[in-house]
Coordinates of C-alpha atoms in Angstrom, one line a residue:
G30 CA 33.8 11.3 -8.4
V31 CA 34.2 8.9 -5.7
T32 CA 32.4 6.0 -7.4
G33 CA 34.8 6.1 -10.3
I34 CA 32.0 6.1 -12.7
R35 CA 32.2 7.8 -16.1
P36 CA 28.9 7.7 -17.7
F37 CA 29.8 9.8 -20.5
E38 CA 32.2 7.3 -21.4
I39 CA 30.2 4.0 -20.9
L40 CA 27.1 5.2 -22.5
N41 CA 25.5 7.0 -25.4
C42 CA 24.1 9.8 -23.5
A43 CA 21.5 12.5 -25.2
D44 CA 19.2 15.3 -24.1
L45 CA 16.2 14.6 -25.9
G46 CA 14.3 17.8 -25.1
D47 CA 11.1 18.3 -23.4
S48 CA 8.2 16.0 -23.6
P49 CA 5.1 17.4 -25.5
T50 CA 2.1 18.9 -23.1
N51 CA -1.0 20.5 -23.4
P52 CA -1.2 23.3 -20.9
V53 CA -4.8 23.2 -21.0
D54 CA -5.6 19.5 -20.9
L55 CA -4.1 17.8 -18.0
M56 CA -5.2 14.3 -19.3
D57 CA -4.0 14.9 -22.9
S58 CA -0.7 15.7 -21.5
L59 CA -0.9 12.6 -19.5
E60 CA -1.3 10.8 -23.1
R61 CA 1.5 12.8 -24.7
I62 CA 4.1 12.0 -22.0
E63 CA 3.3 8.3 -22.0
K64 CA 3.5 8.3 -25.8
F65 CA 6.9 10.3 -26.1
F66 CA 8.2 8.1 -23.4
K67 CA 7.2 4.7 -25.3
E68 CA 9.3 5.7 -28.3
I69 CA 12.1 6.5 -26.3
I70 CA 12.2 2.8 -24.5
L71 CA 11.5 1.0 -27.7
G72 CA 14.4 2.5 -29.0
N73 CA 16.2 0.7 -25.8
I74 CA 16.8 3.8 -24.5
L75 CA 17.1 4.2 -20.2
P76 CA 15.0 7.0 -19.4
L77 CA 16.4 9.5 -16.8
S78 CA 14.0 12.5 -16.5
A79 CA 13.5 15.8 -15.0
G80 CA 10.3 17.2 -13.6
G81 CA 8.2 19.0 -13.6
D82 CA 5.7 18.0 -10.9
H83 CA 5.8 14.5 -9.2
L84 CA 2.6 13.1 -11.9
I85 CA 5.0 13.0 -14.5
T86 CA 6.0 9.4 -13.1
L87 CA 2.7 7.9 -13.6
P88 CA 3.1 8.3 -17.5
I89 CA 6.7 7.0 -17.7
M90 CA 5.4 4.2 -15.8
R91 CA 3.0 3.5 -18.1
A92 CA 5.4 3.6 -20.9
L93 CA 7.7 1.4 -19.2
Q94 CA 5.3 -1.5 -18.7
T95 CA 4.7 -3.7 -21.7
A96 CA 2.8 -6.8 -22.1
G97 CA 3.5 -9.5 -19.8
S98 CA 6.5 -7.8 -18.0
P99 CA 6.5 -7.8 -14.4
K100 CA 5.2 -4.7 -12.3
I101 CA 7.9 -2.1 -11.2
G102 CA 9.3 -1.8 -8.1
M103 CA 10.4 1.6 -6.7
V104 CA 12.8 3.3 -4.3
H105 CA 11.2 6.9 -3.8
F106 CA 12.5 9.4 -2.0
D107 CA 10.0 12.3 -0.7
A108 CA 8.6 14.1 2.2
H109 CA 5.0 12.8 0.9
T110 CA 3.9 9.5 -0.1
D111 CA 1.8 10.7 -3.2
T112 CA -0.7 7.9 -2.4
Y113 CA -3.2 10.3 -1.8
D114 CA -6.9 9.3 -3.6
R115 CA -8.1 12.6 -4.5
Y116 CA -6.5 16.2 -4.1
F117 CA -8.0 19.7 -4.5
D118 CA -11.6 19.1 -3.9
G119 CA -11.8 15.5 -5.9
Y120 CA -9.1 15.4 -8.6
K121 CA -7.6 12.1 -9.4
Y122 CA -4.7 13.2 -11.4
T123 CA -2.4 15.7 -9.2
H124 CA 1.3 15.6 -7.9
G125 CA -0.1 13.9 -4.9
T126 CA -1.5 10.9 -6.3
P127 CA 0.7 9.4 -9.1
F128 CA 1.9 6.4 -7.1
R129 CA -2.0 5.5 -6.0
R130 CA -3.2 5.5 -9.6
A131 CA -0.1 3.7 -10.7
I132 CA -0.7 0.7 -8.2
E133 CA -4.4 0.6 -9.4
E134 CA -3.5 0.1 -12.8
G135 CA -1.4 -1.9 -12.6
Y136 CA 2.0 -0.9 -13.2
L137 CA 3.9 -0.4 -9.7
D138 CA 4.1 -3.4 -7.2
P139 CA 3.3 -2.0 -3.8
K140 CA 5.3 -4.8 -2.1
R141 CA 8.5 -3.6 -4.0
T142 CA 8.2 0.2 -3.1
V143 CA 10.1 1.9 -0.3
Q144 CA 9.4 5.5 0.5
I145 CA 12.0 7.3 2.5
G146 CA 12.1 10.8 4.1
I147 CA 8.1 10.8 4.9
R148 CA 7.3 13.6 7.1
G149 CA 5.1 16.7 7.3
G150 CA 1.3 17.0 7.5
L151 CA -1.6 14.9 5.4
Y152 CA -3.8 15.8 3.2
S153 CA -6.1 13.4 5.0
A154 CA -6.0 10.9 7.8
D155 CA -6.2 7.7 5.4
D156 CA -3.9 8.8 2.9
E157 CA -0.9 7.0 4.4
A158 CA -3.1 4.1 5.6
W159 CA -4.0 2.9 2.1
G160 CA -0.3 2.5 1.0
N161 CA 0.4 0.7 4.0
E162 CA -2.4 -1.7 3.6
Q163 CA -1.0 -2.4 0.0
G164 CA 2.5 -3.4 1.7
I165 CA 4.2 -0.1 0.9
R166 CA 7.5 0.1 3.2
V167 CA 7.4 3.5 4.6
I168 CA 10.3 5.0 6.2
H169 CA 9.4 8.2 7.8
I170 CA 12.0 10.6 8.7
E171 CA 12.3 9.8 12.2
E172 CA 12.8 5.8 11.5
Y173 CA 15.3 7.3 9.0
N174 CA 17.4 9.2 11.6
D175 CA 17.1 6.5 14.2
L176 CA 18.8 3.9 11.5
G177 CA 20.8 5.8 9.5
P178 CA 21.3 6.2 5.9
E179 CA 23.3 2.6 5.4
K180 CA 20.8 0.8 7.0
V181 CA 18.0 2.4 5.4
I182 CA 19.6 1.6 2.0
E183 CA 19.7 -2.1 3.3
E184 CA 16.1 -2.0 3.7
A185 CA 15.5 -0.6 0.4
R186 CA 17.6 -2.8 -1.3
S187 CA 15.8 -6.1 0.5
V188 CA 12.5 -4.7 -0.5
V189 CA 13.1 -3.8 -4.3
G190 CA 15.0 -7.0 -4.4
N191 CA 16.0 -8.0 -8.4
G192 CA 13.2 -7.1 -10.3
P193 CA 12.6 -4.2 -12.4
T194 CA 13.1 -0.9 -10.2
Y195 CA 12.7 2.6 -10.8
I196 CA 14.2 5.3 -8.6
S197 CA 12.1 8.6 -8.4
F198 CA 13.7 11.6 -6.0
D199 CA 11.5 14.2 -5.1
V200 CA 13.5 17.3 -4.2
D201 CA 11.6 18.2 -1.1
A202 CA 12.7 14.6 0.5
L203 CA 15.8 17.2 1.2
D204 CA 15.4 19.7 3.8
P205 CA 14.6 23.2 2.5
V206 CA 18.0 24.7 3.2
Y207 CA 19.6 22.4 0.4
A208 CA 16.4 22.6 -1.9
P209 CA 14.4 25.7 -1.4
G210 CA 12.7 25.7 -5.0
T211 CA 10.2 23.6 -4.3
G212 CA 6.1 23.5 -4.2
T213 CA 5.9 21.8 -0.9
P214 CA 8.8 22.2 1.5
E215 CA 8.8 20.2 4.6
I216 CA 11.5 21.2 7.2
G217 CA 13.0 18.2 9.2
G218 CA 14.3 16.6 6.1
I219 CA 17.4 14.8 4.6
T220 CA 21.0 16.0 3.8
T221 CA 22.1 16.2 0.6
Y222 CA 25.2 14.3 1.6
D223 CA 23.2 11.6 2.7
A224 CA 20.8 11.7 -0.4
Q225 CA 24.2 11.4 -2.5
K226 CA 25.3 8.3 0.0
M227 CA 22.0 6.5 -0.4
L228 CA 22.0 7.1 -4.4
R229 CA 25.2 5.2 -4.4
G230 CA 24.1 2.6 -2.3
L231 CA 21.6 1.5 -4.7
S232 CA 24.4 0.2 -7.0
G233 CA 23.6 -2.8 -8.7
L234 CA 19.6 -2.9 -8.7
N235 CA 18.0 -3.9 -11.5
L236 CA 17.2 -0.4 -12.5
V237 CA 14.9 0.9 -15.5
G238 CA 14.8 3.9 -15.3
G239 CA 14.6 7.2 -12.8
D240 CA 13.6 10.8 -12.4
V241 CA 14.1 14.1 -10.1
V242 CA 10.8 15.9 -9.8
E243 CA 9.3 19.3 -8.0
V244 CA 12.3 21.3 -9.2
S245 CA 11.0 25.0 -9.0
P246 CA 13.8 27.3 -10.2
P247 CA 11.6 30.4 -9.7
F248 CA 11.1 29.8 -6.0
D249 CA 14.9 29.7 -5.5
N250 CA 16.5 32.6 -7.3
T251 CA 20.0 31.5 -5.9
G252 CA 20.2 28.5 -8.4
L253 CA 20.9 26.2 -5.5
T254 CA 17.8 23.7 -6.0
A255 CA 18.6 23.4 -9.7
L256 CA 22.2 22.4 -8.5
T257 CA 21.0 20.1 -6.0
G258 CA 18.4 18.6 -8.4
V259 CA 21.1 18.0 -11.5
T260 CA 23.5 16.4 -8.9
M261 CA 21.1 14.0 -7.8
M262 CA 20.3 13.4 -11.6
F263 CA 24.1 12.8 -12.0
E264 CA 24.1 10.4 -9.3
I265 CA 21.4 8.4 -11.0
L266 CA 22.8 8.3 -14.4
C267 CA 26.0 7.0 -12.7
L268 CA 24.0 3.9 -11.5
L269 CA 22.5 3.6 -15.0
A270 CA 25.8 3.7 -16.5
E271 CA 27.1 1.1 -14.1
Q272 CA 24.4 -1.2 -14.6
V273 CA 24.8 -1.0 -18.5
K274 CA 28.8 -1.5 -18.1
N275 CA 28.0 -4.6 -15.7
R276 CA 25.5 -6.0 -18.3
G277 CA 28.5 -6.0 -20.9
S278 CA 26.1 -4.2 -23.6
K279 CA 26.4 -0.7 -25.0
M280 CA 23.0 0.5 -24.2
D281 CA 22.0 4.2 -24.3
T282 CA 20.7 6.4 -21.9
S283 CA 18.9 9.8 -22.0
V284 CA 17.8 12.4 -19.9
A285 CA 14.6 13.8 -21.3

């Protein structure tokens, strides 16, 4: 591709299969996912994951956090902030709450978090206010369109700095013409070209992993959303490969 990065020549890449889950117990599923990713990370493997709803990022962040390590920063592409407190009559652990829980639990640094593409309705009036109070840099789609992808990524790089950073890409950040197969589509979103351009603009960050989430193939029988999702994963894989190459060390990465 345009970046010239060949991840499969730089890294030992492996598909480690699906994380175990418990279909009848959400809290047990979170524990199982965290354990699965802890084993991956202890094996000196950079995790690149496919979801699944956005709640999967919470146990992954729990697994990434080790004793004494700094909190994780995040570049987050999404139509929604996912910093809601409760959802669906009081549930604390849903696809709309992962980053509020991650901040509360001390894994995610809100002052090193930037959210790109935010738009659409709010679940409650204070959903976004809480994130702003914590110091999250929220770039609504209106500001994104005013600035353009290059300046948005300059801002994102400034926010996360040199600390450990995670990339989380929700496909509903994209306009649904590019990714209709998702649970909560929002019109007026980012183009796939701009998304690729922004991901490539994250080259050189101190990355600890990434994910692409909220792909739901049954909602899109054309296969377009699945293609879009895997392409965004490849862009993130190239970033991870470039980082390892620049460090001059041989390190594994995996798609789990």
